[in-house]
Protein backbone atom coordinates (compact mmCIF):
# COMPACT_ATOMS: atom_id res chain seq x y z
CA UNK A 1 0.00 0.00 0.00
CA UNK A 2 1.15 3.53 -0.75
CA UNK A 3 0.36 6.22 1.80
CA UNK A 4 0.94 9.93 1.20
CA UNK A 5 0.59 12.51 3.95
CA UNK A 6 0.19 16.22 3.18
CA UNK A 7 1.10 18.55 6.03
CA UNK A 8 2.59 21.93 6.85
CA UNK A 9 4.65 20.20 9.59
CA UNK A 10 6.51 17.30 7.91
CA UNK A 11 8.90 16.95 10.86
CA UNK A 12 5.92 15.97 13.03
CA UNK A 13 6.16 12.52 11.43
CA UNK A 14 9.79 11.91 12.41
CA UNK A 15 9.69 9.13 14.94
CA UNK A 16 6.12 7.81 14.92
CA UNK A 17 6.64 6.02 11.62
CA UNK A 18 9.92 4.49 12.77
CA UNK A 19 8.74 2.10 15.47
CA UNK A 20 7.07 -1.27 15.84
CA UNK A 21 4.62 -2.60 13.32
CA UNK A 22 4.69 0.48 11.04
CA UNK A 23 8.45 0.33 10.83
CA UNK A 24 8.43 -3.40 10.09
CA UNK A 25 5.69 -3.00 7.47
CA UNK A 26 7.73 -0.28 5.75
CA UNK A 27 10.91 -2.34 5.85
CA UNK A 28 9.08 -5.37 4.45
CA UNK A 29 7.72 -3.23 1.60
CA UNK A 30 4.09 -3.72 2.70
CA UNK A 31 3.61 0.02 3.13
CA UNK A 32 5.41 2.93 1.48
CA UNK A 33 4.79 6.15 3.36
CA UNK A 34 5.73 9.57 1.99
CA UNK A 35 5.30 12.87 3.78
CA UNK A 36 4.81 15.97 1.59
CA UNK A 37 5.49 19.49 2.86
CA UNK A 38 2.68 21.78 1.73
CA UNK A 39 4.89 24.86 1.99
CA UNK A 40 6.90 23.53 -0.95
CA UNK A 41 3.78 24.21 -3.05
CA UNK A 42 3.38 27.84 -1.94
CA UNK A 43 4.86 30.25 -4.44
CA UNK A 44 5.31 33.55 -2.61
CA UNK A 45 8.45 34.66 -0.84
CA UNK A 46 7.09 33.72 2.59
CA UNK A 47 5.73 30.33 1.48
CA UNK A 48 2.27 31.33 2.70
CA UNK A 49 -0.18 28.44 3.12
CA UNK A 50 -2.98 30.24 5.02
CA UNK A 51 -5.19 33.29 4.63
CA UNK A 52 -8.05 35.14 6.34
CA UNK A 53 -11.57 33.67 6.01
CA UNK A 54 -13.96 35.19 3.49
CA UNK A 55 -16.95 36.66 5.28
CA UNK A 56 -14.89 37.51 8.36
CA UNK A 57 -14.50 35.53 11.56
CA UNK A 58 -11.76 34.08 13.70
CA UNK A 59 -8.36 32.70 12.68
CA UNK A 60 -6.86 31.65 9.42
CA UNK A 61 -7.80 29.05 6.81
CA UNK A 62 -5.47 26.65 4.96
CA UNK A 63 -5.42 27.79 1.32
CA UNK A 64 -6.58 25.42 -1.44
CA UNK A 65 -3.76 25.97 -3.98
CA UNK A 66 -0.87 24.17 -2.18
CA UNK A 67 -3.12 21.17 -1.50
CA UNK A 68 -4.53 20.92 -5.05
CA UNK A 69 -1.02 21.38 -6.54
CA UNK A 70 0.57 18.80 -4.26
CA UNK A 71 -2.12 16.22 -5.09
CA UNK A 72 -1.63 16.92 -8.80
CA UNK A 73 2.02 15.80 -8.51
CA UNK A 74 0.93 12.51 -6.89
CA UNK A 75 -0.97 11.17 -9.91
CA UNK A 76 -3.89 9.87 -7.91
CA UNK A 77 -6.97 8.62 -9.74
CA UNK A 78 -9.69 11.20 -10.53
CA UNK A 79 -12.20 11.84 -7.73
CA UNK A 80 -15.11 10.25 -9.66
CA UNK A 81 -13.16 7.00 -10.06
CA UNK A 82 -12.30 6.96 -6.37
CA UNK A 83 -15.92 7.64 -5.41
CA UNK A 84 -17.31 4.98 -7.71
CA UNK A 85 -14.85 2.38 -6.45
CA UNK A 86 -13.24 2.05 -9.87
CA UNK A 87 -9.91 3.06 -8.33
CA UNK A 88 -8.69 1.38 -5.16
CA UNK A 89 -7.59 4.73 -3.80
CA UNK A 90 -8.88 7.31 -1.36
CA UNK A 91 -7.98 10.94 -0.70
CA UNK A 92 -8.94 11.64 2.90
CA UNK A 93 -9.35 15.03 4.53
CA UNK A 94 -8.79 14.89 8.30
CA UNK A 95 -11.57 16.95 9.85
CA UNK A 96 -13.53 17.17 13.09
CA UNK A 97 -16.60 17.40 10.83
CA UNK A 98 -15.86 14.08 9.14
CA UNK A 99 -17.40 10.63 9.43
CA UNK A 100 -16.10 8.94 12.57
CA UNK A 101 -13.03 6.77 11.99
CA UNK A 102 -13.59 3.23 13.32
CA UNK A 103 -12.16 -0.26 12.86
CA UNK A 104 -14.65 -0.88 10.03
CA UNK A 105 -13.27 2.19 8.20
CA UNK A 106 -9.70 1.01 8.84
CA UNK A 107 -10.67 -2.35 7.26
CA UNK A 108 -12.17 -0.50 4.27
CA UNK A 109 -9.00 1.57 3.80
CA UNK A 110 -6.68 -1.42 4.27
CA UNK A 111 -8.32 -3.04 1.22
CA UNK A 112 -7.20 -0.14 -1.01
CA UNK A 113 -3.89 0.24 -2.85
CA UNK A 114 -3.35 3.85 -1.97
CA UNK A 115 -4.49 6.44 0.56
CA UNK A 116 -3.65 10.13 0.71
CA UNK A 117 -4.16 11.93 4.02
CA UNK A 118 -4.57 15.72 4.08
CA UNK A 119 -3.82 17.30 7.44
CA UNK A 120 -5.63 20.54 8.19
CA UNK A 121 -4.46 23.29 10.56
CA UNK A 122 -5.70 26.70 11.81
CA UNK A 123 -9.52 27.07 11.64
CA UNK A 124 -9.58 24.36 9.00
CA UNK A 125 -9.11 23.83 5.27
CA UNK A 126 -10.74 25.76 2.40
CA UNK A 127 -13.99 23.79 1.83
CA UNK A 128 -13.23 23.31 -1.89
CA UNK A 129 -10.71 20.65 -0.86
CA UNK A 130 -13.48 18.60 0.74
CA UNK A 131 -15.98 19.28 -2.06
CA UNK A 132 -13.82 18.75 -5.14
CA UNK A 133 -10.56 16.99 -4.20
CA UNK A 134 -10.98 14.62 -1.25
CA UNK A 135 -13.43 11.74 -1.58
CA UNK A 136 -13.99 11.43 2.18
CA UNK A 137 -13.64 13.43 5.39
CA UNK A 138 -12.66 11.48 8.50
CA UNK A 139 -12.72 12.49 12.15
CA UNK A 140 -10.83 10.45 14.75
CA UNK A 141 -13.28 11.40 17.50
CA UNK A 142 -15.61 14.01 18.88
CA UNK A 143 -13.03 16.53 20.01
CA UNK A 144 -11.06 19.26 18.26
CA UNK A 145 -7.34 18.81 17.68
CA UNK A 146 -4.95 21.57 16.63
CA UNK A 147 -4.12 19.78 13.42
CA UNK A 148 -4.77 16.69 11.33
CA UNK A 149 -1.31 15.19 11.91
CA UNK A 150 -2.22 13.12 14.97
CA UNK A 151 -5.34 11.92 13.17
CA UNK A 152 -3.28 10.91 10.14
CA UNK A 153 -0.95 8.91 12.39
CA UNK A 154 -3.89 7.18 14.05
CA UNK A 155 -5.21 6.15 10.63
CA UNK A 156 -1.77 5.05 9.36
CA UNK A 157 -1.27 2.88 12.44
CA UNK A 158 -4.73 1.29 12.41
CA UNK A 159 -4.59 0.60 8.66
CA UNK A 160 -0.99 -0.60 8.44
CA UNK A 161 -1.47 -3.31 11.08
CA UNK A 162 -4.31 -4.75 8.98
CA UNK A 163 -2.15 -5.21 5.87
CA UNK A 164 -1.60 -8.93 5.25
CA UNK A 165 1.76 -9.90 6.74
CA UNK A 166 2.11 -6.79 8.95
CA UNK A 167 1.35 -8.64 12.19
CA UNK A 168 3.55 -11.54 13.22
CA UNK A 169 0.40 -13.56 13.81
CA UNK A 170 -2.44 -12.74 11.43
CA UNK A 171 -5.01 -14.22 13.83
CA UNK A 172 -4.37 -11.31 16.26
CA UNK A 173 -6.18 -8.88 13.96
CA UNK A 174 -9.21 -11.16 13.92
CA UNK A 175 -9.39 -11.47 17.70
CA UNK A 176 -8.96 -7.81 18.53
CA UNK A 177 -11.60 -5.40 19.79
CA UNK A 178 -14.09 -4.13 17.16
CA UNK A 179 -12.79 -6.50 14.50
CA UNK A 180 -15.40 -7.54 11.97
CA UNK A 181 -12.96 -10.05 10.48
CA UNK A 182 -13.95 -13.68 10.64
CA UNK A 183 -11.54 -15.90 12.55
CA UNK A 184 -10.04 -18.76 10.55
CA UNK A 185 -9.83 -22.07 12.32
CA UNK A 186 -7.57 -25.01 11.62
CA UNK A 187 -9.57 -28.22 11.30
CA UNK A 188 -9.30 -30.53 14.30
CA UNK A 189 -7.18 -28.10 16.35
CA UNK A 190 -8.44 -27.26 19.87
CA UNK A 191 -9.36 -23.59 20.14
CA UNK A 192 -8.92 -21.57 23.34
CA UNK A 193 -9.28 -18.11 21.77
CA UNK A 194 -12.31 -16.30 20.39
CA UNK A 195 -12.76 -13.54 17.81
CA UNK A 196 -14.25 -10.31 19.16
CA UNK A 197 -16.93 -10.42 16.46
CA UNK A 198 -17.23 -6.63 16.76
CA UNK A 199 -17.20 -6.54 20.58
CA UNK A 200 -14.28 -5.73 22.89
CA UNK A 201 -11.34 -8.11 23.24
CA UNK A 202 -11.13 -10.51 26.17
CA UNK A 203 -8.60 -9.81 28.99
CA UNK A 204 -5.03 -11.10 28.64
CA UNK A 205 -2.64 -12.37 31.33
CA UNK A 206 0.97 -13.52 31.29
CA UNK A 207 3.63 -14.81 33.70
CA UNK A 208 4.05 -14.73 36.65
CA UNK A 209 0.95 -16.81 37.50
CA UNK A 210 0.86 -14.97 40.83
CA UNK A 211 2.13 -11.42 41.32
CA UNK A 212 2.09 -9.75 44.74
CA UNK A 213 -0.61 -12.15 45.86
CA UNK A 214 -2.68 -11.55 42.70
CA UNK A 215 -3.22 -14.85 40.86
CA UNK A 216 -4.27 -15.11 37.21
CA UNK A 217 -7.75 -16.66 36.72
CA UNK A 218 -7.47 -20.38 37.43
CA UNK A 219 -9.26 -21.47 34.26
CA UNK A 220 -6.40 -20.05 32.13
CA UNK A 221 -3.93 -22.54 33.57
CA UNK A 222 -6.38 -25.47 33.46
CA UNK A 223 -5.37 -26.63 29.98
CA UNK A 224 -9.07 -27.07 29.09
CA UNK A 225 -9.33 -25.24 25.75
CA UNK A 226 -13.09 -25.14 25.56
CA UNK A 227 -13.49 -23.80 29.09
CA UNK A 228 -10.84 -21.18 28.42
CA UNK A 229 -12.57 -20.09 25.20
CA UNK A 230 -15.96 -19.86 26.96
CA UNK A 231 -14.46 -17.92 29.89
CA UNK A 232 -12.78 -15.49 27.50
CA UNK A 233 -15.98 -14.92 25.56
CA UNK A 234 -17.82 -14.32 28.83
CA UNK A 235 -15.28 -11.72 29.96
CA UNK A 236 -15.38 -10.00 26.54
CA UNK A 237 -19.18 -9.79 26.78
CA UNK A 238 -18.98 -8.56 30.40
CA UNK A 239 -16.51 -5.80 29.56
CA UNK A 240 -18.52 -4.76 26.51
CA UNK A 241 -21.69 -4.60 28.62
CA UNK A 242 -19.91 -2.47 31.20
CA UNK A 243 -17.89 -0.11 28.97
CA UNK A 244 -19.55 -0.09 25.53
CA UNK A 245 -23.09 -1.52 25.82
CA UNK A 246 -24.11 0.02 22.45
CA UNK A 247 -21.78 -2.44 20.68
CA UNK A 248 -24.01 -5.32 21.80
CA UNK A 249 -26.88 -3.86 19.77
CA UNK A 250 -24.84 -3.91 16.57
CA UNK A 251 -23.47 -7.46 16.47
CA UNK A 252 -25.06 -10.83 15.83
CA UNK A 253 -24.90 -12.70 19.15
CA UNK A 254 -24.69 -16.49 19.17
CA UNK A 255 -26.83 -18.76 21.36
CA UNK A 256 -23.80 -19.18 23.67
CA UNK A 257 -23.33 -15.37 23.84
CA UNK A 258 -26.93 -14.97 24.96
CA UNK A 259 -26.50 -17.65 27.64
CA UNK A 260 -23.30 -16.00 28.90
CA UNK A 261 -24.96 -12.56 28.96
CA UNK A 262 -27.88 -13.95 30.97
CA UNK A 263 -25.39 -15.40 33.50
CA UNK A 264 -23.54 -12.06 33.69
CA UNK A 265 -26.75 -10.09 34.21
CA UNK A 266 -27.84 -12.52 36.94
CA UNK A 267 -24.49 -12.06 38.76
CA UNK A 268 -24.75 -8.25 38.65
N1 LIG B 1 -12.81 24.75 12.97
C1 LIG B 1 -12.77 23.34 12.95
C2 LIG B 1 -14.04 22.76 13.59
O1 LIG B 1 -14.52 23.34 14.55
O2 LIG B 1 -14.50 21.70 13.15
C3 LIG B 1 -11.56 22.79 13.71
C4 LIG B 1 -10.26 23.00 13.02
S1 LIG B 1 -8.90 22.25 13.84
C5 LIG B 1 -8.39 23.47 14.98
C6 LIG B 1 -7.62 22.20 12.65
C7 LIG B 1 -7.46 20.91 11.92
O3 LIG B 1 -7.24 19.86 12.83
C8 LIG B 1 -8.64 20.46 11.07
O4 LIG B 1 -8.65 21.09 9.82
C9 LIG B 1 -8.40 18.97 10.97
O5 LIG B 1 -7.52 18.65 9.92
C10 LIG B 1 -7.72 18.65 12.29
N2 LIG B 1 -8.66 18.06 13.26
C11 LIG B 1 -9.18 18.64 14.36
N3 LIG B 1 -9.96 17.80 15.03
C12 LIG B 1 -9.96 16.65 14.37
C13 LIG B 1 -10.58 15.37 14.57
N4 LIG B 1 -11.38 15.16 15.60
N5 LIG B 1 -10.32 14.39 13.69
C14 LIG B 1 -9.51 14.60 12.63
N6 LIG B 1 -8.88 15.78 12.39
C15 LIG B 1 -9.11 16.79 13.24
Coordinates of C-alpha atoms and ligand atoms in Angstrom, one line a residue:
X1 CA 0.0 0.0 0.0
X2 CA 1.2 3.5 -0.8
X3 CA 0.4 6.2 1.8
X4 CA 0.9 9.9 1.2
X5 CA 0.6 12.5 4.0
X6 CA 0.2 16.2 3.2
X7 CA 1.1 18.6 6.0
X8 CA 2.6 21.9 6.9
X9 CA 4.7 20.2 9.6
X10 CA 6.5 17.3 7.9
X11 CA 8.9 17.0 10.9
X12 CA 5.9 16.0 13.0
X13 CA 6.2 12.5 11.4
X14 CA 9.8 11.9 12.4
X15 CA 9.7 9.1 14.9
X16 CA 6.1 7.8 14.9
X17 CA 6.6 6.0 11.6
X18 CA 9.9 4.5 12.8
X19 CA 8.7 2.1 15.5
X20 CA 7.1 -1.3 15.8
X21 CA 4.6 -2.6 13.3
X22 CA 4.7 0.5 11.0
X23 CA 8.5 0.3 10.8
X24 CA 8.4 -3.4 10.1
X25 CA 5.7 -3.0 7.5
X26 CA 7.7 -0.3 5.8
X27 CA 10.9 -2.3 5.9
X28 CA 9.1 -5.4 4.4
X29 CA 7.7 -3.2 1.6
X30 CA 4.1 -3.7 2.7
X31 CA 3.6 0.0 3.1
X32 CA 5.4 2.9 1.5
X33 CA 4.8 6.2 3.4
X34 CA 5.7 9.6 2.0
X35 CA 5.3 12.9 3.8
X36 CA 4.8 16.0 1.6
X37 CA 5.5 19.5 2.9
X38 CA 2.7 21.8 1.7
X39 CA 4.9 24.9 2.0
X40 CA 6.9 23.5 -1.0
X41 CA 3.8 24.2 -3.0
X42 CA 3.4 27.8 -1.9
X43 CA 4.9 30.3 -4.4
X44 CA 5.3 33.5 -2.6
X45 CA 8.5 34.7 -0.8
X46 CA 7.1 33.7 2.6
X47 CA 5.7 30.3 1.5
X48 CA 2.3 31.3 2.7
X49 CA -0.2 28.4 3.1
X50 CA -3.0 30.2 5.0
X51 CA -5.2 33.3 4.6
X52 CA -8.1 35.1 6.3
X53 CA -11.6 33.7 6.0
X54 CA -14.0 35.2 3.5
X55 CA -17.0 36.7 5.3
X56 CA -14.9 37.5 8.4
X57 CA -14.5 35.5 11.6
X58 CA -11.8 34.1 13.7
X59 CA -8.4 32.7 12.7
X60 CA -6.9 31.6 9.4
X61 CA -7.8 29.0 6.8
X62 CA -5.5 26.6 5.0
X63 CA -5.4 27.8 1.3
X64 CA -6.6 25.4 -1.4
X65 CA -3.8 26.0 -4.0
X66 CA -0.9 24.2 -2.2
X67 CA -3.1 21.2 -1.5
X68 CA -4.5 20.9 -5.0
X69 CA -1.0 21.4 -6.5
X70 CA 0.6 18.8 -4.3
X71 CA -2.1 16.2 -5.1
X72 CA -1.6 16.9 -8.8
X73 CA 2.0 15.8 -8.5
X74 CA 0.9 12.5 -6.9
X75 CA -1.0 11.2 -9.9
X76 CA -3.9 9.9 -7.9
X77 CA -7.0 8.6 -9.7
X78 CA -9.7 11.2 -10.5
X79 CA -12.2 11.8 -7.7
X80 CA -15.1 10.3 -9.7
X81 CA -13.2 7.0 -10.1
X82 CA -12.3 7.0 -6.4
X83 CA -15.9 7.6 -5.4
X84 CA -17.3 5.0 -7.7
X85 CA -14.9 2.4 -6.4
X86 CA -13.2 2.1 -9.9
X87 CA -9.9 3.1 -8.3
X88 CA -8.7 1.4 -5.2
X89 CA -7.6 4.7 -3.8
X90 CA -8.9 7.3 -1.4
X91 CA -8.0 10.9 -0.7
X92 CA -8.9 11.6 2.9
X93 CA -9.3 15.0 4.5
X94 CA -8.8 14.9 8.3
X95 CA -11.6 17.0 9.8
X96 CA -13.5 17.2 13.1
X97 CA -16.6 17.4 10.8
X98 CA -15.9 14.1 9.1
X99 CA -17.4 10.6 9.4
X100 CA -16.1 8.9 12.6
X101 CA -13.0 6.8 12.0
X102 CA -13.6 3.2 13.3
X103 CA -12.2 -0.3 12.9
X104 CA -14.6 -0.9 10.0
X105 CA -13.3 2.2 8.2
X106 CA -9.7 1.0 8.8
X107 CA -10.7 -2.4 7.3
X108 CA -12.2 -0.5 4.3
X109 CA -9.0 1.6 3.8
X110 CA -6.7 -1.4 4.3
X111 CA -8.3 -3.0 1.2
X112 CA -7.2 -0.1 -1.0
X113 CA -3.9 0.2 -2.9
X114 CA -3.4 3.8 -2.0
X115 CA -4.5 6.4 0.6
X116 CA -3.7 10.1 0.7
X117 CA -4.2 11.9 4.0
X118 CA -4.6 15.7 4.1
X119 CA -3.8 17.3 7.4
X120 CA -5.6 20.5 8.2
X121 CA -4.5 23.3 10.6
X122 CA -5.7 26.7 11.8
X123 CA -9.5 27.1 11.6
X124 CA -9.6 24.4 9.0
X125 CA -9.1 23.8 5.3
X126 CA -10.7 25.8 2.4
X127 CA -14.0 23.8 1.8
X128 CA -13.2 23.3 -1.9
X129 CA -10.7 20.7 -0.9
X130 CA -13.5 18.6 0.7
X131 CA -16.0 19.3 -2.1
X132 CA -13.8 18.7 -5.1
X133 CA -10.6 17.0 -4.2
X134 CA -11.0 14.6 -1.2
X135 CA -13.4 11.7 -1.6
X136 CA -14.0 11.4 2.2
X137 CA -13.6 13.4 5.4
X138 CA -12.7 11.5 8.5
X139 CA -12.7 12.5 12.2
X140 CA -10.8 10.5 14.8
X141 CA -13.3 11.4 17.5
X142 CA -15.6 14.0 18.9
X143 CA -13.0 16.5 20.0
X144 CA -11.1 19.3 18.3
X145 CA -7.3 18.8 17.7
X146 CA -4.9 21.6 16.6
X147 CA -4.1 19.8 13.4
X148 CA -4.8 16.7 11.3
X149 CA -1.3 15.2 11.9
X150 CA -2.2 13.1 15.0
X151 CA -5.3 11.9 13.2
X152 CA -3.3 10.9 10.1
X153 CA -0.9 8.9 12.4
X154 CA -3.9 7.2 14.0
X155 CA -5.2 6.2 10.6
X156 CA -1.8 5.0 9.4
X157 CA -1.3 2.9 12.4
X158 CA -4.7 1.3 12.4
X159 CA -4.6 0.6 8.7
X160 CA -1.0 -0.6 8.4
X161 CA -1.5 -3.3 11.1
X162 CA -4.3 -4.7 9.0
X163 CA -2.2 -5.2 5.9
X164 CA -1.6 -8.9 5.2
X165 CA 1.8 -9.9 6.7
X166 CA 2.1 -6.8 9.0
X167 CA 1.3 -8.6 12.2
X168 CA 3.6 -11.5 13.2
X169 CA 0.4 -13.6 13.8
X170 CA -2.4 -12.7 11.4
X171 CA -5.0 -14.2 13.8
X172 CA -4.4 -11.3 16.3
X173 CA -6.2 -8.9 14.0
X174 CA -9.2 -11.2 13.9
X175 CA -9.4 -11.5 17.7
X176 CA -9.0 -7.8 18.5
X177 CA -11.6 -5.4 19.8
X178 CA -14.1 -4.1 17.2
X179 CA -12.8 -6.5 14.5
X180 CA -15.4 -7.5 12.0
X181 CA -13.0 -10.0 10.5
X182 CA -14.0 -13.7 10.6
X183 CA -11.5 -15.9 12.5
X184 CA -10.0 -18.8 10.6
X185 CA -9.8 -22.1 12.3
X186 CA -7.6 -25.0 11.6
X187 CA -9.6 -28.2 11.3
X188 CA -9.3 -30.5 14.3
X189 CA -7.2 -28.1 16.4
X190 CA -8.4 -27.3 19.9
X191 CA -9.4 -23.6 20.1
X192 CA -8.9 -21.6 23.3
X193 CA -9.3 -18.1 21.8
X194 CA -12.3 -16.3 20.4
X195 CA -12.8 -13.5 17.8
X196 CA -14.3 -10.3 19.2
X197 CA -16.9 -10.4 16.5
X198 CA -17.2 -6.6 16.8
X199 CA -17.2 -6.5 20.6
X200 CA -14.3 -5.7 22.9
X201 CA -11.3 -8.1 23.2
X202 CA -11.1 -10.5 26.2
X203 CA -8.6 -9.8 29.0
X204 CA -5.0 -11.1 28.6
X205 CA -2.6 -12.4 31.3
X206 CA 1.0 -13.5 31.3
X207 CA 3.6 -14.8 33.7
X208 CA 4.0 -14.7 36.6
X209 CA 1.0 -16.8 37.5
X210 CA 0.9 -15.0 40.8
X211 CA 2.1 -11.4 41.3
X212 CA 2.1 -9.7 44.7
X213 CA -0.6 -12.1 45.9
X214 CA -2.7 -11.6 42.7
X215 CA -3.2 -14.8 40.9
X216 CA -4.3 -15.1 37.2
X217 CA -7.8 -16.7 36.7
X218 CA -7.5 -20.4 37.4
X219 CA -9.3 -21.5 34.3
X220 CA -6.4 -20.0 32.1
X221 CA -3.9 -22.5 33.6
X222 CA -6.4 -25.5 33.5
X223 CA -5.4 -26.6 30.0
X224 CA -9.1 -27.1 29.1
X225 CA -9.3 -25.2 25.8
X226 CA -13.1 -25.1 25.6
X227 CA -13.5 -23.8 29.1
X228 CA -10.8 -21.2 28.4
X229 CA -12.6 -20.1 25.2
X230 CA -16.0 -19.9 27.0
X231 CA -14.5 -17.9 29.9
X232 CA -12.8 -15.5 27.5
X233 CA -16.0 -14.9 25.6
X234 CA -17.8 -14.3 28.8
X235 CA -15.3 -11.7 30.0
X236 CA -15.4 -10.0 26.5
X237 CA -19.2 -9.8 26.8
X238 CA -19.0 -8.6 30.4
X239 CA -16.5 -5.8 29.6
X240 CA -18.5 -4.8 26.5
X241 CA -21.7 -4.6 28.6
X242 CA -19.9 -2.5 31.2
X243 CA -17.9 -0.1 29.0
X244 CA -19.5 -0.1 25.5
X245 CA -23.1 -1.5 25.8
X246 CA -24.1 0.0 22.5
X247 CA -21.8 -2.4 20.7
X248 CA -24.0 -5.3 21.8
X249 CA -26.9 -3.9 19.8
X250 CA -24.8 -3.9 16.6
X251 CA -23.5 -7.5 16.5
X252 CA -25.1 -10.8 15.8
X253 CA -24.9 -12.7 19.2
X254 CA -24.7 -16.5 19.2
X255 CA -26.8 -18.8 21.4
X256 CA -23.8 -19.2 23.7
X257 CA -23.3 -15.4 23.8
X258 CA -26.9 -15.0 25.0
X259 CA -26.5 -17.6 27.6
X260 CA -23.3 -16.0 28.9
X261 CA -25.0 -12.6 29.0
X262 CA -27.9 -13.9 31.0
X263 CA -25.4 -15.4 33.5
X264 CA -23.5 -12.1 33.7
X265 CA -26.8 -10.1 34.2
X266 CA -27.8 -12.5 36.9
X267 CA -24.5 -12.1 38.8
X268 CA -24.8 -8.3 38.7
Ligands
LIG1 N1 -12.8 24.8 13.0 C1 -12.8 23.3 13.0 C2 -14.0 22.8 13.6 O1 -14.5 23.3 14.6 O2 -14.5 21.7 13.1 C3 -11.6 22.8 13.7 C4 -10.3 23.0 13.0 S1 -8.9 22.2 13.8 C5 -8.4 23.5 15.0 C6 -7.6 22.2 12.7 C7 -7.5 20.9 11.9 O3 -7.2 19.9 12.8 C8 -8.6 20.5 11.1 O4 -8.7 21.1 9.8 C9 -8.4 19.0 11.0 O5 -7.5 18.6 9.9 C10 -7.7 18.6 12.3 N2 -8.7 18.1 13.3 C11 -9.2 18.6 14.4 N3 -10.0 17.8 15.0 C12 -10.0 16.6 14.4 C13 -10.6 15.4 14.6 N4 -11.4 15.2 15.6 N5 -10.3 14.4 13.7 C14 -9.5 14.6 12.6 N6 -8.9 15.8 12.4 C15 -9.1 16.8 13.2

